[in-house]
Amino acid sequence: MDAEQKKELEHIIQSYRDTNLDSINYWWEYSAFDTWRFWLTVILLLVPLVVLYFKLDRSRVYQIGFYGFAIHMLGVYVDTVGTNYGFWSYPYKMIPVLPTSFTLTSSMIPVAFMLMYQWQSRKRINYYLCAAGVAAVFVFIVHPIFKWLDMFQMYRGFNYWIMFVNYFAGAVMAKLFLNAFVYLNKQK
């Protein structure tokens, strides 16, 4: 690595540090433990996990859990890219250094899709229709409520229809990942 490249990399790393410090300072000022939005995010993180604990089909826990983990990871990647490129933001967060909404990507969305997958596979209802339904609930009901509460903002032409495509594409990819691993498991 030459000196110019090293200097540019150090500048980028310092920019990350400065941005993280700015995020932490913003969090302390507007989103910390003394705000109702912080506690709402905590409740919205915990309630779905408690519901999942009681509703999860224990006989299929690994399959449903893998599916939920795939939804979670895809959501984190998309949410990180979207926030880093300034398509949307979460002005009030539970964890200030994460660009994503920890509540949505780690609890609400994965749990909703896991319970949908569990239900639709037991009832043998079309997966894609059910996934579109869950995506529509989050895109056209949950996110507008978050926006109304000033807990979610969209920028640069991003809209709910693009968000719906992202949610649905994530559900399709998670199902493909699950199907691939189920297939590999049957091969042993």
Phi, psi and omega in degrees: 000125180278172186297320181294317179296317179298319179296318179295319178296317178298323177297317179297315180298318178295324177297319176300315180299314180298317179297317178297318177296319176299318179297317179295316178297317177300315180301311180300323183285321191237347193221014187280193187301339183268012180249148179292331180293324176300312183290330174296318178295324177296314179297317180290342172281314188281319185301311178300324179293323176293316177300315179300319180304319183275335185259347185293131176288104186295336180288344180235026189301321182289319180293311180293321178296319178297317178301314179296322178295321177297316177300314180301309184295316178299319178297318179297316180298311181296316181296320179295314179297314181298319179285321180295327179268003173076026176279330176205167178210164176238097184298335181235120184231162175276324182237112191292333185273353177268131179287341184270168171275102182303323180297313182289308189283339183255348184221293189302308184290308180300319181295316179299315180291324178297315180292324175297313181298315179301314183292311184293326181285330176287321182273351181059046176263151183305121182300314187293325176294315178294319179297319177297323178295314179295318178301316180297320179299314180292318185286317188258355177236301186295309182296319175299325175295315177300320179294317178300324178277005183061030179257000180207135178226145177244147182221170169055038176081001177293140182218176185294329180291320176296320178298319179300316178300319178299313179299312183294318178298321177297319178294321178294315180296318179299319178294320177297317177300313180300312180301321179296316180288324175297318178298313179297323179295324179289339182284343184286000000 
